[in-house]
Structure formats: structure tokens, C-alpha cells
XYZ file of C-alpha atoms in Angstrom:
665
model
C 11.176 -54.074 -12.019
C 9.843 -57.121 -10.362
C 10.343 -57.757 -6.661
C 13.077 -60.126 -5.612
C 12.051 -63.493 -4.293
C 12.805 -64.652 -0.745
C 13.043 -61.161 0.749
C 13.005 -62.349 4.359
C 15.814 -64.779 3.713
C 17.880 -62.141 1.991
C 17.389 -59.662 4.803
C 18.660 -62.239 7.291
C 21.583 -63.136 5.106
C 22.699 -59.505 4.793
C 24.043 -59.482 8.319
C 25.715 -62.863 8.037
C 27.575 -62.781 4.714
C 31.326 -62.409 5.189
C 34.057 -63.065 2.594
C 36.114 -66.166 2.880
C 39.810 -65.719 3.624
C 41.933 -66.124 0.526
C 44.630 -68.764 0.706
C 47.878 -68.713 -1.254
C 48.261 -70.735 -4.402
C 48.738 -74.398 -3.743
C 47.169 -74.288 -0.256
C 44.064 -76.299 -1.251
C 43.785 -80.082 -1.073
C 42.576 -81.476 -4.409
C 39.130 -82.969 -4.950
C 38.864 -85.656 -7.582
C 37.126 -84.984 -10.881
C 34.631 -85.460 -12.380
C 32.533 -83.455 -9.931
C 28.785 -83.215 -10.613
C 26.560 -81.174 -8.326
C 22.789 -81.102 -8.162
C 22.511 -77.432 -7.171
C 19.872 -76.974 -4.526
C 18.985 -80.658 -4.591
C 19.864 -84.139 -3.237
C 22.110 -86.793 -4.739
C 20.679 -88.470 -7.836
C 21.584 -90.529 -10.883
C 20.674 -89.203 -14.276
C 19.329 -91.166 -17.265
C 22.860 -91.708 -18.590
C 24.048 -93.306 -15.324
C 26.010 -90.272 -14.112
C 26.012 -89.698 -10.363
C 25.245 -86.171 -9.119
C 26.164 -85.191 -5.580
C 23.886 -83.330 -3.187
C 24.500 -79.621 -2.976
C 26.625 -78.342 -0.056
C 28.542 -75.346 1.263
C 32.232 -75.012 0.460
C 34.823 -76.496 2.808
C 38.584 -76.379 2.267
C 39.880 -79.395 0.361
C 36.563 -80.052 -1.293
C 33.968 -78.086 -3.190
C 30.670 -76.222 -2.701
C 28.940 -72.903 -2.872
C 30.299 -69.887 -0.975
C 27.543 -67.242 -0.581
C 24.066 -68.458 -1.422
C 21.512 -65.755 -2.279
C 18.565 -68.188 -2.226
C 17.220 -71.390 -3.692
C 14.002 -72.626 -5.249
C 12.217 -75.373 -7.100
C 9.528 -76.009 -9.672
C 7.238 -78.993 -10.092
C 6.672 -78.323 -13.819
C 8.019 -80.528 -16.553
C 11.230 -79.421 -18.269
C 11.419 -79.412 -22.070
C 14.553 -80.551 -23.864
C 15.612 -83.197 -21.386
C 14.578 -86.551 -19.932
C 16.251 -85.627 -16.612
C 13.608 -83.252 -15.318
C 14.621 -83.740 -11.668
C 18.133 -82.433 -12.405
C 16.667 -79.046 -13.433
C 13.699 -78.692 -11.067
C 15.736 -77.415 -8.161
C 18.190 -74.485 -8.303
C 20.474 -72.140 -6.404
C 20.542 -68.330 -6.768
C 23.710 -66.208 -6.847
C 24.858 -62.625 -7.341
C 27.602 -60.328 -6.171
C 30.196 -62.630 -7.777
C 29.246 -65.436 -5.439
C 29.152 -69.014 -6.744
C 31.021 -72.345 -6.506
C 34.582 -73.167 -5.437
C 36.303 -76.410 -6.380
C 39.684 -77.298 -4.860
C 41.279 -79.209 -7.775
C 44.738 -79.789 -9.135
C 46.129 -77.191 -11.530
C 45.136 -77.942 -15.122
C 42.454 -77.457 -17.762
C 38.820 -78.258 -16.988
C 35.494 -78.302 -18.769
C 32.614 -76.760 -16.866
C 28.958 -77.299 -17.746
C 26.165 -75.248 -16.247
C 22.622 -76.571 -16.342
C 19.870 -73.929 -15.995
C 16.142 -73.485 -16.450
C 13.916 -70.393 -16.387
C 10.808 -71.008 -14.248
C 10.251 -67.359 -13.134
C 10.542 -64.926 -16.048
C 7.688 -64.622 -18.546
C 9.681 -62.770 -21.139
C 13.250 -61.861 -22.188
C 15.248 -59.309 -20.222
C 13.725 -60.086 -16.821
C 16.681 -62.117 -15.548
C 20.194 -61.512 -16.918
C 23.542 -62.346 -15.337
C 27.272 -62.660 -15.982
C 29.343 -65.797 -15.321
C 33.091 -65.777 -14.644
C 35.446 -68.755 -14.520
C 38.806 -68.073 -12.974
C 38.200 -64.327 -13.356
C 37.381 -64.532 -17.057
C 33.839 -63.722 -18.221
C 32.416 -66.781 -20.025
C 28.785 -65.601 -20.237
C 27.816 -61.953 -20.437
C 24.308 -60.698 -19.650
C 23.087 -64.265 -20.154
C 19.315 -64.519 -20.462
C 18.029 -68.083 -20.002
C 14.562 -67.174 -21.277
C 15.847 -65.428 -24.390
C 18.435 -68.147 -25.120
C 16.381 -71.321 -24.472
C 12.824 -70.343 -23.623
C 10.778 -70.906 -20.466
C 10.809 -74.243 -18.617
C 13.451 -75.585 -21.030
C 16.792 -77.222 -20.249
C 19.527 -74.691 -20.968
C 23.121 -75.952 -20.846
C 26.304 -73.994 -21.414
C 29.816 -75.486 -21.493
C 33.169 -73.682 -21.319
C 36.842 -74.505 -20.755
C 38.997 -72.891 -18.099
C 42.518 -73.291 -16.696
C 43.351 -73.477 -13.003
C 46.811 -72.337 -11.800
C 46.230 -71.720 -8.073
C 44.601 -74.988 -6.910
C 41.059 -73.654 -6.881
C 38.485 -73.386 -9.655
C 36.065 -70.507 -9.105
C 32.809 -70.177 -10.999
C 31.131 -66.875 -10.055
C 27.816 -65.173 -10.913
C 26.520 -61.621 -10.834
C 23.274 -59.936 -11.892
C 23.511 -57.846 -15.012
C 20.074 -56.427 -15.623
C 16.598 -57.758 -14.973
C 15.104 -58.306 -11.553
C 16.222 -61.661 -10.229
C 19.427 -63.501 -9.353
C 21.499 -65.873 -11.425
C 20.008 -69.360 -11.418
C 21.940 -72.670 -11.546
C 20.245 -76.087 -11.476
C 23.418 -78.174 -11.778
C 27.147 -77.773 -12.420
C 29.748 -80.277 -13.514
C 33.529 -80.136 -13.676
C 35.413 -82.658 -15.807
C 39.024 -82.892 -16.893
C 39.820 -80.924 -20.012
C 42.229 -81.830 -22.776
C 43.960 -78.517 -23.299
C 41.443 -77.624 -25.938
C 41.453 -80.824 -27.946
C 38.184 -82.166 -26.588
C 36.213 -78.986 -25.883
C 34.599 -76.871 -28.548
C 36.597 -73.621 -28.806
C 35.678 -72.648 -32.390
C 33.346 -69.647 -32.576
C 30.539 -69.413 -35.154
C 30.859 -67.303 -38.241
C 29.718 -63.706 -38.052
C 26.069 -63.232 -38.990
C 25.714 -61.381 -42.302
C 23.032 -59.415 -44.007
C 21.930 -57.385 -40.984
C 19.066 -55.165 -42.046
C 16.246 -52.993 -40.669
C 12.857 -54.478 -41.589
C 10.730 -51.581 -40.351
C 10.344 -48.913 -37.696
C 7.608 -47.257 -35.628
C 7.810 -44.297 -33.291
C 9.064 -46.594 -30.548
C 10.479 -49.738 -32.161
C 12.862 -51.047 -34.825
C 12.645 -54.436 -36.536
C 15.831 -56.330 -37.469
C 16.688 -59.455 -39.474
C 19.961 -61.134 -40.507
C 21.277 -64.202 -42.277
C 22.032 -67.387 -40.261
C 25.590 -67.935 -39.013
C 27.388 -71.300 -39.264
C 29.237 -73.276 -36.612
C 31.212 -76.546 -36.461
C 28.768 -77.854 -33.862
C 25.749 -75.623 -34.086
C 24.579 -72.080 -33.396
C 22.306 -71.807 -30.385
C 21.473 -68.113 -30.387
C 22.230 -64.540 -31.471
C 23.108 -61.575 -29.304
C 21.712 -58.210 -30.447
C 23.553 -55.014 -29.440
C 22.253 -51.464 -29.582
C 25.015 -48.879 -29.457
C 27.407 -51.565 -28.235
C 25.120 -52.566 -25.368
C 23.517 -56.042 -25.313
C 19.723 -55.714 -25.560
C 18.605 -59.268 -26.297
C 19.614 -62.859 -26.956
C 17.329 -64.676 -29.402
C 17.308 -68.098 -31.056
C 15.975 -66.962 -34.424
C 17.266 -64.562 -37.054
C 15.004 -61.605 -36.347
C 14.259 -59.280 -33.447
C 12.123 -56.217 -32.698
C 13.658 -53.662 -30.316
C 11.020 -51.715 -28.423
C 10.759 -48.803 -25.947
C 12.736 -46.449 -28.187
C 12.465 -42.667 -28.507
C 10.742 -41.290 -31.606
C 12.752 -39.630 -34.340
C 15.987 -41.190 -33.077
C 18.743 -43.116 -34.868
C 19.895 -46.394 -33.327
C 22.860 -48.516 -34.475
C 22.820 -52.305 -34.114
C 25.211 -55.246 -34.434
C 24.594 -58.992 -33.994
C 26.901 -61.806 -32.838
C 26.242 -65.567 -32.924
C 26.873 -67.925 -29.974
C 27.147 -71.711 -29.830
C 26.458 -74.270 -27.101
C 29.961 -73.963 -25.651
C 29.470 -70.205 -25.233
C 31.845 -69.327 -28.103
C 30.943 -65.899 -29.446
C 31.379 -64.849 -33.083
C 32.693 -61.535 -34.290
C 30.033 -58.972 -35.020
C 28.815 -58.770 -38.583
C 28.299 -55.416 -40.215
C 26.350 -52.735 -38.344
C 23.063 -51.169 -39.403
C 21.357 -47.950 -38.357
C 17.595 -47.486 -38.129
C 15.705 -44.309 -37.304
C 12.399 -44.415 -35.500
C 9.585 -42.437 -37.027
C 8.222 -39.241 -35.555
C 4.671 -38.756 -34.398
C 2.489 -36.685 -32.153
C 2.697 -37.281 -28.410
C 0.930 -40.388 -27.233
C 1.434 -41.248 -23.657
C 4.348 -41.526 -21.307
C 5.716 -44.622 -23.026
C 7.292 -42.564 -25.793
C 6.530 -40.017 -28.484
C 6.140 -36.506 -27.093
C 3.997 -37.375 -24.095
C 6.505 -38.144 -21.339
C 5.671 -36.344 -18.118
C 8.127 -36.472 -15.214
C 8.222 -34.779 -11.849
C 10.834 -34.564 -9.130
C 10.096 -35.574 -5.545
C 12.564 -34.089 -3.083
C 14.086 -36.144 -0.258
C 13.950 -33.218 2.209
C 10.371 -32.208 1.489
C 9.082 -34.651 4.166
C 10.477 -32.371 6.885
C 9.572 -28.650 6.889
C 7.320 -28.843 3.861
C 5.510 -31.947 5.164
C 5.113 -33.091 1.575
C 4.878 -36.890 1.479
C 4.504 -39.425 -1.289
C 0.854 -39.670 -0.214
C 0.366 -36.069 -1.493
C 1.334 -37.187 -4.967
C -1.629 -39.608 -4.840
C -4.211 -37.398 -3.106
C -3.531 -34.520 -5.505
C -4.398 -36.724 -8.450
C -0.903 -36.197 -9.929
C 0.220 -39.807 -9.635
C -2.393 -40.884 -12.203
C -1.115 -38.255 -14.664
C 2.626 -38.851 -14.314
C 4.685 -41.437 -16.176
C 7.850 -40.905 -14.147
C 9.060 -39.631 -10.796
C 12.704 -38.681 -10.069
C 13.599 -39.117 -6.400
C 16.082 -36.334 -5.523
C 18.763 -36.744 -4.417
C 21.286 -39.437 -3.803
C 24.768 -38.109 -2.940
C 27.913 -38.391 -5.013
C 30.937 -38.574 -2.768
C 34.472 -39.853 -3.299
C 33.489 -40.679 -6.851
C 30.701 -43.031 -5.798
C 26.898 -43.059 -5.491
C 25.839 -42.868 -1.864
C 22.737 -42.484 0.284
C 21.688 -38.879 0.777
C 19.499 -39.061 3.909
C 19.045 -42.581 5.252
C 16.306 -41.577 7.660
C 14.122 -39.912 5.048
C 14.961 -42.542 2.417
C 14.200 -45.780 4.190
C 13.917 -45.491 7.975
C 11.277 -42.861 8.801
C 8.164 -44.620 10.163
C 4.972 -43.321 8.545
C 1.712 -42.956 10.453
C -1.486 -44.261 8.873
C -2.515 -40.621 8.175
C 0.635 -39.899 6.164
C 0.909 -43.252 4.394
C -0.108 -43.880 0.777
C -2.310 -46.839 1.670
C -3.543 -45.572 5.023
C -1.537 -48.159 6.933
C 1.146 -47.232 9.474
C 4.682 -48.580 9.108
C 5.791 -51.302 11.527
C 9.185 -51.931 13.050
C 9.252 -55.564 11.951
C 12.551 -56.833 10.582
C 12.848 -56.365 6.854
C 10.087 -53.740 6.538
C 10.996 -50.906 4.115
C 9.985 -47.593 5.665
C 10.687 -43.989 4.633
C 9.998 -42.518 1.196
C 11.266 -45.676 -0.478
C 8.585 -47.734 1.217
C 5.952 -45.131 0.312
C 7.084 -45.114 -3.349
C 6.684 -48.872 -3.387
C 3.089 -48.441 -2.248
C 2.476 -45.741 -4.836
C 3.765 -48.068 -7.602
C 1.375 -50.763 -6.403
C -1.476 -48.356 -7.062
C -0.007 -47.278 -10.446
C 1.845 -50.242 -11.972
C 2.883 -48.183 -15.038
C 4.595 -45.500 -12.985
C 8.412 -45.540 -13.221
C 10.697 -44.272 -10.459
C 14.264 -43.122 -11.065
C 16.795 -42.277 -8.328
C 18.456 -38.937 -9.119
C 22.069 -38.399 -7.980
C 23.907 -35.114 -7.566
C 22.072 -31.851 -7.835
C 23.440 -28.372 -7.146
C 24.835 -29.229 -3.687
C 26.172 -32.711 -4.332
C 27.734 -32.356 -7.779
C 31.281 -31.965 -6.442
C 31.814 -35.745 -6.359
C 31.342 -36.142 -10.090
C 34.896 -34.937 -10.852
C 36.323 -37.916 -8.990
C 33.656 -40.186 -10.567
C 34.796 -39.075 -14.004
C 38.321 -40.359 -13.202
C 36.967 -43.915 -12.863
C 33.598 -44.184 -14.642
C 33.357 -47.957 -14.301
C 33.787 -47.863 -10.534
C 31.227 -45.088 -10.269
C 28.747 -47.116 -12.365
C 29.358 -50.207 -10.223
C 28.662 -48.239 -7.026
C 25.469 -46.754 -8.450
C 24.198 -50.148 -9.631
C 24.898 -51.712 -6.273
C 22.981 -48.948 -4.496
C 20.002 -48.771 -6.845
C 19.762 -52.589 -6.903
C 20.126 -53.057 -3.155
C 17.731 -55.969 -2.454
C 15.927 -53.877 0.166
C 14.517 -51.521 -2.455
C 15.487 -52.812 -5.881
C 11.832 -53.205 -6.853
C 11.242 -49.485 -6.198
C 13.559 -48.088 -8.849
C 13.402 -48.463 -12.624
C 16.525 -46.482 -13.434
C 18.946 -43.698 -12.511
C 19.088 -40.001 -13.262
C 22.368 -38.001 -13.212
C 22.219 -34.315 -12.234
C 25.784 -33.136 -12.727
C 25.993 -29.347 -12.365
C 28.073 -29.018 -14.441
C 30.491 -31.254 -16.440
C 33.628 -29.385 -17.559
C 32.106 -26.147 -16.252
C 31.246 -24.371 -13.021
C 28.264 -24.666 -10.689
C 28.622 -24.611 -6.931
C 32.081 -26.019 -7.666
C 34.048 -26.156 -10.882
C 34.877 -29.237 -12.890
C 37.792 -29.611 -15.351
C 37.400 -33.228 -16.378
C 37.219 -32.415 -20.062
C 34.503 -32.451 -22.719
C 34.475 -36.275 -22.958
C 33.956 -36.923 -19.226
C 30.180 -36.726 -19.269
C 29.940 -39.017 -22.320
C 32.286 -41.532 -20.697
C 30.253 -41.506 -17.458
C 26.982 -42.147 -19.213
C 28.574 -44.876 -21.336
C 29.768 -46.669 -18.195
C 26.340 -46.411 -16.579
C 24.635 -47.852 -19.632
C 27.186 -50.688 -19.827
C 26.630 -51.512 -16.146
C 22.861 -51.158 -15.933
C 22.117 -52.651 -19.349
C 19.445 -51.828 -21.861
C 16.375 -52.462 -19.718
C 16.976 -49.714 -17.184
C 16.136 -46.063 -17.662
C 19.210 -43.846 -17.687
C 18.601 -40.100 -17.895
C 20.362 -36.871 -17.060
C 19.371 -33.337 -16.017
C 21.508 -30.997 -18.082
C 22.243 -27.308 -18.479
C 20.000 -25.035 -20.542
C 22.717 -22.457 -21.250
C 22.140 -21.637 -24.899
C 25.009 -19.171 -25.284
C 27.891 -19.678 -27.696
C 30.769 -21.194 -25.761
C 28.513 -21.819 -22.767
C 27.845 -24.883 -20.687
C 26.175 -26.859 -23.477
C 29.343 -26.462 -25.531
C 31.537 -27.540 -22.616
C 30.463 -31.212 -22.641
C 29.748 -33.852 -25.272
C 25.973 -34.114 -24.723
C 25.508 -35.239 -28.339
C 27.983 -38.082 -27.895
C 26.351 -39.146 -24.653
C 22.840 -39.095 -26.144
C 23.156 -42.703 -27.423
C 23.432 -43.938 -23.831
C 20.502 -42.069 -22.258
C 16.792 -42.498 -22.629
C 16.362 -38.748 -22.475
C 17.712 -35.458 -21.110
C 15.850 -33.220 -18.651
C 16.851 -29.778 -19.958
C 16.697 -27.372 -16.988
C 15.050 -24.447 -18.782
C 14.463 -22.390 -15.655
C 16.570 -20.325 -13.200
C 17.966 -18.171 -15.977
C 17.500 -15.016 -13.925
C 16.926 -14.365 -10.225
C 17.674 -12.189 -7.222
C 21.263 -13.396 -6.991
C 21.524 -10.262 -9.158
C 20.181 -8.316 -6.164
C 19.571 -4.995 -7.876
C 18.045 -6.484 -11.006
C 17.136 -5.997 -13.665
C 13.944 -7.930 -12.983
C 13.520 -10.726 -15.541
C 11.482 -13.920 -15.957
C 13.392 -16.890 -14.613
C 11.964 -19.293 -17.222
C 11.544 -17.495 -20.566
C 10.616 -19.723 -23.473
C 11.843 -17.250 -26.063
C 13.992 -14.120 -26.205
C 12.402 -10.678 -25.725
C 13.420 -7.076 -26.001
C 15.588 -6.200 -23.024
C 16.496 -9.759 -21.997
C 19.549 -9.402 -19.693
C 21.626 -12.118 -21.393
C 21.497 -13.448 -24.936
C 20.982 -17.168 -25.165
C 19.400 -17.424 -21.684
C 16.016 -18.786 -22.733
C 14.599 -22.217 -23.402
C 14.371 -22.162 -27.192
C 18.066 -21.197 -27.455
C 19.046 -24.259 -25.421
C 16.762 -26.618 -27.327
C 17.992 -25.416 -30.726
C 21.620 -25.599 -29.645
C 21.240 -29.183 -28.454
C 19.373 -30.218 -31.612
C 21.989 -28.486 -33.725
C 24.680 -30.594 -32.115
C 22.827 -33.787 -33.076
C 20.857 -34.567 -29.919
C 17.585 -36.089 -31.084
C 14.564 -33.959 -30.322
C 12.775 -36.992 -28.935
C 15.427 -37.243 -26.207
C 14.865 -33.696 -24.908
C 12.327 -32.881 -22.200
C 11.382 -29.220 -21.576
C 11.758 -28.076 -17.967
C 9.057 -26.261 -15.977
C 9.533 -24.661 -12.537
C 6.681 -25.057 -10.045
C 7.899 -21.940 -8.271
C 8.650 -18.269 -8.883
C 11.686 -16.114 -8.435
C 11.346 -12.570 -7.186
C 12.842 -9.243 -6.102
C 11.761 -6.568 -3.652
C 12.179 -2.826 -3.787
C 10.729 -2.792 -7.305
C 8.641 0.087 -8.619
C 8.175 -1.003 -12.249
C 5.564 -3.592 -13.228
C 7.147 -4.649 -16.551
C 10.384 -6.641 -16.658
C 13.617 -4.675 -16.548
C 13.089 -2.760 -13.296
C 15.615 -2.149 -10.573
C 15.432 -3.826 -7.138
C 17.010 -3.754 -3.726
C 17.257 -7.469 -3.044
C 15.358 -10.781 -3.068
C 11.672 -10.832 -2.217
C 10.661 -12.638 0.998
C 9.911 -16.355 0.590
C 8.439 -19.023 2.823
C 11.573 -21.146 2.956
C 14.187 -19.007 1.228
C 14.381 -15.359 0.109
C 13.885 -14.832 -3.592
C 11.923 -18.016 -4.269
C 8.320 -19.060 -3.594
C 6.018 -21.984 -4.480
C 3.404 -21.548 -7.189
C 0.698 -22.658 -4.746
C 1.506 -19.581 -2.635
C 2.068 -17.066 -5.432
C -1.177 -17.848 -7.281
C -3.012 -16.305 -4.320
C -0.511 -13.888 -2.757
C 0.690 -12.298 -6.026
C -1.502 -13.329 -9.012
C 0.000 -12.902 -12.444
C -0.651 -9.554 -14.148
C 1.279 -10.026 -17.393
C 3.199 -12.345 -19.644
C 6.513 -12.077 -21.456
C 8.495 -14.597 -23.507
C 5.908 -17.332 -22.827
C 5.881 -17.051 -19.035
C 4.056 -14.906 -16.464
C 5.000 -12.131 -14.061
C 3.401 -9.962 -11.345
C 4.165 -6.946 -9.154
C 2.540 -6.864 -5.729
C 3.497 -3.762 -3.813
C 7.294 -3.670 -3.841
C 7.687 -7.315 -4.782
C 8.074 -8.567 -8.364
C 7.707 -12.254 -9.264
C 7.920 -14.389 -12.399
C 6.471 -17.882 -12.629
C 4.514 -20.242 -14.863
C 0.766 -20.599 -14.649
C -1.603 -23.192 -16.238
C -1.999 -20.760 -19.129
C 1.697 -20.319 -19.877
C 2.319 -24.031 -19.346
C -0.248 -24.724 -22.091
C 1.829 -22.619 -24.452
C 5.051 -24.356 -23.467
C 3.545 -27.761 -23.978
C 2.430 -26.723 -27.468
C 6.035 -25.650 -28.111
C 7.322 -29.038 -26.909
C 4.970 -30.876 -29.275
C 5.723 -28.583 -32.260
C 9.465 -29.106 -31.728
C 9.052 -32.914 -31.570
C 10.398 -33.050 -28.032
C 10.052 -36.175 -25.888
C 7.832 -34.436 -23.365
C 8.326 -32.253 -20.295
C 9.380 -32.428 -16.670
C 9.133 -30.164 -13.630
C 10.867 -29.175 -10.417
C 9.199 -30.105 -8.103
C 6.022 -31.736 -6.862
C 5.550 -29.858 -3.591
C 5.273 -26.498 -5.387
C 1.925 -27.439 -6.938
C -1.544 -26.938 -5.491
C -3.279 -29.562 -3.410
C -5.288 -30.632 -6.442
C -2.266 -30.686 -8.792
C -3.386 -27.968 -11.186
C 0.043 -27.476 -12.805
C 0.497 -31.230 -13.382
C -2.969 -31.285 -14.896
C -2.064 -28.418 -17.212
C 1.073 -30.240 -18.328
C -0.742 -33.524 -18.878
C -3.506 -31.833 -20.836
C -1.033 -29.908 -22.939
C 1.040 -32.945 -23.807
C -1.950 -35.126 -24.588
């Protein structure tokens, strides 16, 4: 995502913005209409002789903006108008801020004048517009609707019953605020003078071709009593683009995946047609080919708490060489509490001051106002070195999954809270999406959830609806391949249409929580003779998910950068008895790969993973050799790639990340 403009101004505004006190209906003095406002500019007269007032803040009995998120101007010429000066200045809004007009009760026609001088492509700025609480423009994209540096007007009719007309704006995707160059309010005629007739539904929707990561669409033109100005394209019910022509190519898709589309027409007044018929296209499959899609996605988790005892910083991702090999990093974790997304550790996240020695760019953090410190600031620096690297904020995890039950009771409110946190202006440029690690929906983890099989699907649907099509939305999910197990407890297949991919946690099948054994590999790829539990291996989970209809291209195979072990073991092969968990650096029964490769080198393999017995201790873990085999499996199964938990377990030169990257291609 692109950085917000005017960061210093926004930081200062954050401490000053307070809501205006609501007054009862009829408490406003009435301003006379027509009202024409040159947003962000001075008074002027347009080429038709209409007078436009200078912009101003709202005062009771008049009109004006309430909370201003910024303003700007452009010196470039504006296509589609002879009144360039009316479009060359603009105000910026979000958070349902906007304009208030104290007018008499009645029907009014509102016209917004806009221009896109910032985006260089569709999807980079999208916003919603409400008039009197009713959405009149949804995920509106000035660039997609009208093009760059082109006058873009939208007119709608609204009715006032409380003495105040409110026109409000809110971001809905992209990386910049809603933009308004001018706004006018004129008396309506109860519908007689304004265009309220929607266009006809576009017909003939068809798929014109697919690749491994895109689908081409075309449709027949719609008709309108005044004129069609654009078409809105929806994927799985979520708006992905607004175009002026009758064709569109949807990119960034997963290979071997079916996508369903509909199209609606819109006219100059913002009237929206019904959807025509739907069409489904399936992207083609292909060998892996980079982190943008196919089977080459490589993702690693960075833990919030690793900066303390482990002293593992974002800088280590760079110095190990891993940053250049990764396509994605999940930052773990944000909390889920009271059914809402919340900060996990504010100090580690955005307040810890980094010394030059620990900083990605070798520069120490300052205490200047508005400076982003902590891991968020370091991730920003890492992205500057690797512009193609995507960062997702992961919420939940084993410890913080208890809040998902309450979130499932109000998915829309949960999604709103997550969007507000991820898109906080202080760090919105850092994150490209959100990852949900719910352990486990409609099943038990540290706590038990009984929200029902549909709860997970509903939660992911709400997130996709709130974040829009241009954000990454993923989930870490169970790898329980048993009949009637955790995969069967939730509708992962139904939720697949809303996610970019699933991180299937194909590790931690066995461990020293069974203190006396039997010893068993914690991350078996396949079954083997003597496995303690049927269905507790990676291939069982992958096949069960595929069998339910989850596209293979949306499944990432999980790798653990650690081992699990027992002590009091006398047998080298799996299946031995034990007396308890083996000693570990930070926790009994678990140890980083970077330690085990030297302290207890692997002596054998089973089910596609390695094991070793060193004295009385028995460990299982993955090595570069077993990872190569697992990456071959991922490619042969047509999976979307692989991920791992977590970065600090690797060696200082990132040998496990290198093995994964080499194996995926």
C-alpha cells in the first residue's frame, strides 16, 4: 500500500479531533439553497455564472466541513471541463467525516465534483459516500470511473427530516482518503427533476480467457434513460473494479481456482442497475513461479515477542538474506479481545526505540513527534529495501483465540475494528492485509468455541467485505485430518472464496505434552507404521481440505523451524517411551532448529521428516533435506506454496528459508 499524504498534519490532528455534539431535530437554523462550495479553495464564479463559496468549517446555522483529514491541490489541467480551477483544489475525508448543511426539511439534490490527481491506476483510492445515513456511492474509485486528471461528477437525491443534511465519506480500500473538489446542494423536486431511473442490467457476461493468475471478462452494454457512465465488477459478491468499458481483466488470482463474477451498470446520478447473470471462470494451473502466485508463495512468521529474550529483530530478516527470498511476512500477533482486533504489545509494536546497531537501515530511531518506532517502523524500513515484500498482521494465535467467539457473534463489527487498526494512519503503509489465526472455530484449543460450523465462513466474509478486493486476507487453519476432526468442524470450503490462501498448520501433531511418549515426529508429511494417531499427518489434512472443495492453489504447506523432543528415551527409532519433555532454551520440549542442528544432528528420517537421539533426549525436526522433499510434495499437489513458523528459529544465514525457496522455485 502507498503511504498516506500529509503524515505530520494527520499526526497533529489525531489529538485534536473530537465529535460534534448532536442536536435534536429542528434545532438548526436553516441556510438558504442553493449552496455551492469550492472544497479546499476560495470563492469563485464558474463558466456558467454560478457562484461558489470559499470552503469553511461547520458552524451551527450554516454549513461546512466537520473533521478535515487533509487538503491538496494540483496545477495540472483537468479534462472534461472548462472550469479547471473548480477541480484543482480538494479536501480529504475518512472516518465518516464530511460536510454538514443546516437546511430546512425537504428533498435535495447533491452533486460531488472530484478529480484523481494522485492514483496511477484503479484500486488505489476507493471510498464510500453516505447522504443522511444512506450509502449513495460504494467503494467509489475516481480513477476507474473517470480516469486520471478528469472531471468526475456524481449527483444523487436525498431527503432531510431533522434540519441537517449530512454528506459523509469513508475509505473503503486503497491507500488514500476520499477526495472532494466541490459540492453543491440544490432544492430537489421530490424525484421529478432528478434522475432516479437505474440502467438496465448488463447482459452477456462471459469469460474471455484465463491464465494462472488472471481472468478476462466481457459483457454487452447496458442502456439508460440518460447514459451509462460505468460498470462495477464483483468477484464473489465483492466489488473489485469500476470500469467505463465493457471488458475487464481481474489479476492477482490463485491458480487452479474458480471465481464467480457479476457486473452492474451505473449512471451519472449514481443509480445502480441490477446484476446481470453470473459467470464462473477457473484459472489455469501451472508450476510454481514466484511469490505472486502459482505454487511459489513463501511466507514466514515474525513474532512480536522475539525482540525481547530472543533478541531477534527485523534487521535479522535482512542480514540473514531471508528478506530477499520471502514474498510475505506475517507479524504475530495482534490480540482479539471483546470481539475486536486490538494491539498485542504496544511497546514492541510501535514504541520501542531502536539503536543504529539493531535497525534495518543502520539509523537509530528518534523521539520526534510522529516517528514510527518499534517493529512496525522496522518493517517499514524493510519494505523500502524490498518493495515487493508484503506484510500481513496476524491476529489471534493459541493464546489470544478466546476473543473470536464474541467476534463471531458480530462479524461486521469485528471486521470494522480490524480495518480501523490495520489502517491506522500511523502504520497503514506497513500492512498489505490481515491474517486470522483462530484456534479453533467450533472446536477446542486453549479454550473451546461453539459458534457453529458457519461462524468461520461468516467472519471471513465480513473481513473481505470490509477490506475489499485489494487487500490480502488469509487464515492459519488446523491440519487435523481425522474424520470428524477440526477440519470437519468449520466451513473452510465455504470461506475459501473470501481468502487469498490458507496457512495449513502441518506441524505440532505430536509432542511431549504426552510426557511418556510414544516418541513421534511432530511434523510428519505422510503416515507411517506405528503412527500414534490416524490422520495426524500433513497429507491427510491436505487431501481432506481438497476433498471438501478448497482449491489446492489456496493451500500453503506448513513447516516448523523448531523441533519437539522428549527425555528419558532409550530407543533411537520413533515409538519409544519417555519420562518427560527434553530441556529447551526457552521452554521444555521445544528447541530452535539453529540449536538442534549442532546439539543433536539428525540421525534418521521417517514420514518425510527427520529425528535424532542424543543421549537420553529424542528430537524430531525438519532439515534442509527434508524440506526439499516437502517442497516437492507441495509442487506435485499443486499447492499455493509454503509457510513456516517462525523466522527466529533459522540459522543466521537463513539456511531453512533458502531450502524452501530453492525447493519452491
